[in-house]
mmCIF file of C-alpha atoms in Angstrom:
data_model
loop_
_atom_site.group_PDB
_atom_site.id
_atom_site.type_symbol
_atom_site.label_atom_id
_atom_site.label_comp_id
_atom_site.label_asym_id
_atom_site.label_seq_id
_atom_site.Cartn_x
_atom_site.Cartn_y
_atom_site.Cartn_z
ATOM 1 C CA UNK A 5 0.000 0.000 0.000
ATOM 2 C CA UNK A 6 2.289 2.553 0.606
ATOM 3 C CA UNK A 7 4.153 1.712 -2.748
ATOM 4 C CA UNK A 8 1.407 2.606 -4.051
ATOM 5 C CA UNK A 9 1.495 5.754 -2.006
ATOM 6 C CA UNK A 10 4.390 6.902 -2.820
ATOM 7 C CA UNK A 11 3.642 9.358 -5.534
ATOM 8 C CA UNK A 12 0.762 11.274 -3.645
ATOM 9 C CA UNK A 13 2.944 11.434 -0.569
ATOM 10 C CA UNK A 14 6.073 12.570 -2.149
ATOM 11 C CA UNK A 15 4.474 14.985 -4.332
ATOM 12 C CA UNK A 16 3.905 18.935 -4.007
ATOM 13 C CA UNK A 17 0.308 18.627 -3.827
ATOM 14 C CA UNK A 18 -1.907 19.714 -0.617
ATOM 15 C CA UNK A 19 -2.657 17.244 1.947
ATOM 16 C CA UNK A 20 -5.528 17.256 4.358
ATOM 17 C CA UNK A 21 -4.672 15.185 7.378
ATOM 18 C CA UNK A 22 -6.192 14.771 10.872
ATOM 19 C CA UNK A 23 -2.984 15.048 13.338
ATOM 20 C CA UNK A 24 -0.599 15.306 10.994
ATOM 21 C CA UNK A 25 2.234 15.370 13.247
ATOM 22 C CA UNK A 26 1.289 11.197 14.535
ATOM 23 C CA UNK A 27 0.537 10.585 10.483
ATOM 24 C CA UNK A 28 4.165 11.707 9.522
ATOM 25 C CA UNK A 29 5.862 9.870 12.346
ATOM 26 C CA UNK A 30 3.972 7.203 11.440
ATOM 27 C CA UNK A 31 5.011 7.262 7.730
ATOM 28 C CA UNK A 32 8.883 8.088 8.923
ATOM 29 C CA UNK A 33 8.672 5.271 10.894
ATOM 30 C CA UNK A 34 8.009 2.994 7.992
ATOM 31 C CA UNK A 35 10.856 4.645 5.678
ATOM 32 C CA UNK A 36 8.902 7.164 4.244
ATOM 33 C CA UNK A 37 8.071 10.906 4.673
ATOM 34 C CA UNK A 38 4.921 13.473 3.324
ATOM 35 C CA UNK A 39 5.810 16.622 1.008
ATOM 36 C CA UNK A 40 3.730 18.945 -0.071
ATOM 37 C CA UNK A 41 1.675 21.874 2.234
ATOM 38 C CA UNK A 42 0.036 19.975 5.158
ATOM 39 C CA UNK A 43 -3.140 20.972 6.156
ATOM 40 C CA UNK A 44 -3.767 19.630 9.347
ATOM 41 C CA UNK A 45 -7.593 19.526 10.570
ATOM 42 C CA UNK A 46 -6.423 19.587 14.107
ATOM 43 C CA UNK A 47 -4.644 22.456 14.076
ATOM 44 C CA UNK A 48 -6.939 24.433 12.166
ATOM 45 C CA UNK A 49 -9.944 24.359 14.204
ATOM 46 C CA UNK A 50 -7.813 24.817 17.373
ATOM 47 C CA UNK A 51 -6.724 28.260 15.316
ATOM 48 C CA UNK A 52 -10.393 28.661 14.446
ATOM 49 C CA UNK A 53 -12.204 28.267 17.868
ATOM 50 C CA UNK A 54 -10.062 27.155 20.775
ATOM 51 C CA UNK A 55 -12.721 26.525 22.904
ATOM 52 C CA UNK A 56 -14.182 23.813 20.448
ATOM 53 C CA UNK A 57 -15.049 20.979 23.203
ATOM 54 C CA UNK A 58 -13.365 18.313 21.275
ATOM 55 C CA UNK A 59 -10.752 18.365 18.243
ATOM 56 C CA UNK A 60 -10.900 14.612 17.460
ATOM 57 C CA UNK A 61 -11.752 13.968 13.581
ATOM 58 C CA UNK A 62 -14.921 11.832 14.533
ATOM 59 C CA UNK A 63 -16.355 14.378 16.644
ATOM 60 C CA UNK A 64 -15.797 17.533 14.384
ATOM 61 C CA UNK A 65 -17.325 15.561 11.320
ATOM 62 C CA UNK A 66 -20.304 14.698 13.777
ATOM 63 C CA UNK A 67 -20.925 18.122 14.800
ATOM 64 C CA UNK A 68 -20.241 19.871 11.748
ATOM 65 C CA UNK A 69 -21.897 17.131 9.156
ATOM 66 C CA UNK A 70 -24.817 19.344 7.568
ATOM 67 C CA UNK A 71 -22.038 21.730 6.520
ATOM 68 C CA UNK A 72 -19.801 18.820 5.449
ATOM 69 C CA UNK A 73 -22.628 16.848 3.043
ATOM 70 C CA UNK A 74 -23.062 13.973 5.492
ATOM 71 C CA UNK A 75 -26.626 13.158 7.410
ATOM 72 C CA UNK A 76 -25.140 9.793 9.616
ATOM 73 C CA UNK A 77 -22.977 10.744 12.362
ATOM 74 C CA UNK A 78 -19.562 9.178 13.093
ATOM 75 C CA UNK A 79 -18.529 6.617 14.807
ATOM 76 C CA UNK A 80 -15.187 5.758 16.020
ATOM 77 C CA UNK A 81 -13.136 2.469 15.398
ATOM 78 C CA UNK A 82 -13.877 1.721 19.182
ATOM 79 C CA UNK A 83 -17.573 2.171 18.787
ATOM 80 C CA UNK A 84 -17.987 0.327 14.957
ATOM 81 C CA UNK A 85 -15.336 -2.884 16.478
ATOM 82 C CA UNK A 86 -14.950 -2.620 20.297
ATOM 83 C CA UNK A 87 -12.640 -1.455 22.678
ATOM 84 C CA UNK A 88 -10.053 -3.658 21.632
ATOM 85 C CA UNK A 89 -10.470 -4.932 18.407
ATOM 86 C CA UNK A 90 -7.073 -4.900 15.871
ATOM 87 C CA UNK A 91 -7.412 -3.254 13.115
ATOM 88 C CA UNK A 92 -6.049 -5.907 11.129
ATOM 89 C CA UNK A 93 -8.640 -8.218 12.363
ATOM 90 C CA UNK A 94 -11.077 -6.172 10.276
ATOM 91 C CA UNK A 95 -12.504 -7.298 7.104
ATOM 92 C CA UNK A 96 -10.959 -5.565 4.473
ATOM 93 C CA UNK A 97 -13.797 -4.842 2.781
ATOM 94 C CA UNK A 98 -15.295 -2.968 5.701
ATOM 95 C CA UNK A 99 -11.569 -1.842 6.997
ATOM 96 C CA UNK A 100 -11.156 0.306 3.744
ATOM 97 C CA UNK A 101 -14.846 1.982 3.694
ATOM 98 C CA UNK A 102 -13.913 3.100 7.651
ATOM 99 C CA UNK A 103 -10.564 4.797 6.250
ATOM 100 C CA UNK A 104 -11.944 5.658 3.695
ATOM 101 C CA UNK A 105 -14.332 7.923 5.141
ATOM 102 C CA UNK A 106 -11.960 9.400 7.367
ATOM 103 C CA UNK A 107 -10.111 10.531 4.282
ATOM 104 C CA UNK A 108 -13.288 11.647 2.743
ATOM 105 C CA UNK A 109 -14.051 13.569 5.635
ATOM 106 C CA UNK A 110 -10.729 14.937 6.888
ATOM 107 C CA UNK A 111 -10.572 16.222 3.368
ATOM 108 C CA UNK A 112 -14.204 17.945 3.383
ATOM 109 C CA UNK A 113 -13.655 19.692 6.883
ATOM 110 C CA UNK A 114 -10.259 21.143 5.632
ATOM 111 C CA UNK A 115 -11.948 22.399 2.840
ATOM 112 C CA UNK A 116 -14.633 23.974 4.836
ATOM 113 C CA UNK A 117 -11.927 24.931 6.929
ATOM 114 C CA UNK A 118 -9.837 26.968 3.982
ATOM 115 C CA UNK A 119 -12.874 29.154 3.786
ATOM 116 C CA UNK A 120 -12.808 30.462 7.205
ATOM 117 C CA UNK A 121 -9.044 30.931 7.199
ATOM 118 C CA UNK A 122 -8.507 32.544 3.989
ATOM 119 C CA UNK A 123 -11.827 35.159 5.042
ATOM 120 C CA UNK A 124 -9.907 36.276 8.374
ATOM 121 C CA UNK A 125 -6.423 37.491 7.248
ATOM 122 C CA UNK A 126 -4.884 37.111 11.051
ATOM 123 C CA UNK A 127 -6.547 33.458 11.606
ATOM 124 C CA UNK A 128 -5.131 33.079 7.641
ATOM 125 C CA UNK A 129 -1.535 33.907 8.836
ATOM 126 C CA UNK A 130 -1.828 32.189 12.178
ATOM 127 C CA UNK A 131 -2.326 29.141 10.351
ATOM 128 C CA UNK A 132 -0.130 29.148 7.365
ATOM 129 C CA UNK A 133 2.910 31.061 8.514
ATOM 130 C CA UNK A 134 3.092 29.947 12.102
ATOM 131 C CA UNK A 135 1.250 26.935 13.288
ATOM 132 C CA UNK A 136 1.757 25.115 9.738
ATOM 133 C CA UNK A 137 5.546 25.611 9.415
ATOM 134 C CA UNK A 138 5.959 24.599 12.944
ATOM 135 C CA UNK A 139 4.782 20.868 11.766
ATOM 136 C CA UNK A 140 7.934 19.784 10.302
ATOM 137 C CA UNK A 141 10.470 21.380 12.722
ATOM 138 C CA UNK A 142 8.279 19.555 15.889
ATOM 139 C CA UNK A 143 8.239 16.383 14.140
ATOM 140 C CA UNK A 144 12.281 16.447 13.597
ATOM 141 C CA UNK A 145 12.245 17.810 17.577
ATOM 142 C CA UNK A 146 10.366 14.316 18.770
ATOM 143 C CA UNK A 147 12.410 12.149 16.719
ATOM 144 C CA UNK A 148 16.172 13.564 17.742
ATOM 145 C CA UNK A 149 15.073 14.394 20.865
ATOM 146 C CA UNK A 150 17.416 17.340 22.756
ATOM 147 C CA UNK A 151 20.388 17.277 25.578
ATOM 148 C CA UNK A 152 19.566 19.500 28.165
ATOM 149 C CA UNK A 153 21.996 21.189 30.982
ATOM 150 C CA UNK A 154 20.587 19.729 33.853
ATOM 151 C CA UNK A 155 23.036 21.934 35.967
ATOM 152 C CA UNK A 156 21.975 25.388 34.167
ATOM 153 C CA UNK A 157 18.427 24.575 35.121
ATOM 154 C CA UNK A 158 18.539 23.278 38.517
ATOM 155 C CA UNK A 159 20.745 26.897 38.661
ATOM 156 C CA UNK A 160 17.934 29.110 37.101
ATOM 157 C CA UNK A 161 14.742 26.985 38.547
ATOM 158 C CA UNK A 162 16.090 28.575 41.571
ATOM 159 C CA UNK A 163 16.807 32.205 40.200
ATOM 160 C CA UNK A 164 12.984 31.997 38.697
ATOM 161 C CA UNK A 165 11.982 30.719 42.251
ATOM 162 C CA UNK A 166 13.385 34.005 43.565
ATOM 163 C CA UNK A 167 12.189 35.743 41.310
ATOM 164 C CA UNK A 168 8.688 34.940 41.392
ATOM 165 C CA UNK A 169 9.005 35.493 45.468
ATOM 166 C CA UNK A 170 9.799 38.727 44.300
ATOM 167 C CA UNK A 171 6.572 39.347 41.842
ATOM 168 C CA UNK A 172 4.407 37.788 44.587
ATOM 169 C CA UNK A 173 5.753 40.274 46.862
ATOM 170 C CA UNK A 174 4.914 43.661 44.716
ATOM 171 C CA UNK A 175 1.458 41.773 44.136
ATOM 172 C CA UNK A 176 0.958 41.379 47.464
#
């Protein structure tokens, strides 16, 4: 399958994912990696309303169906298969309708998305210039991981201890 893949994920083209960061860990992890402009779902409608009650994919495309085309709500894997069902224990026949209307749908809420970004021009650069670039440059940050001066902080935990003694004080 992701042979097969390998021209849509290479490519320049736009790609509407759910999470992006887990989906291109998850292809890295398997040898490969996703070009193109990365429109993650996730990110967007945190950009768009942060205090949307829940950012998972089934949830949004439940809530926000009429505007998407769909009438049936959505159901996750856990509620279609049960709590711990593999997903390779699927039938295939019914395995690729299931991620196949995640793809459907991930695709249709980024579109709806696009609108509501590109109409706002500070929720338009929020998104493009600053949370999108970001994806890429986290990813690399999870995978390499970082050293850290264990010294230096134990050193300036305390000076920012002070210090906020200090701000409590004048508040105070």
């Amino acid at each position: 399958v992701l042979n097969k893949l390998r021209p849509y994920l290479y490519g320049n083209s736009k790609k509407f994912l759910h999470n992006a960061k887990f989906d291109k860990h998850m292809f890295i992890r398997h040898g490969y990696d996703i070009g193109g402009f990365l429109h993650d779902t996730q990110v967007a409608m945190q950009v768009l309303n942060e205090n949307e009650m829940s950012k998972r994919l089934k949830d949004l495309l439940t809530k926000y169906k009429h505007h998407l085309g769909f009438t049936e709500d959505s159901y996750t894997f856990e509620q279609l298969f049960g709590k711990n069902a593999p997903f390779h224990e699927v039938p295939l026949e019914v395995a690729y309708i299931y991620a196949c209307k995640d793809t459907h749908g991930c695709y249709l809420l980024g579109k709806w998305q696009e609108k509501f970004l590109n109409a706002r021009e500070g929720l338009k650069n929020i998104f493009y210039n600053i949370e999108s670039p970001l994806l890429p440059v986290v990813v690399d940050m999870e995978r390499t991981g970082m050293l850290l001066d264990m010294q230096f902080a134990d050193k300036y935990e305390k000076e920012l201890a002070d210090y906020l003694k200090e701000l409590e004080a004048i508040i105070r």
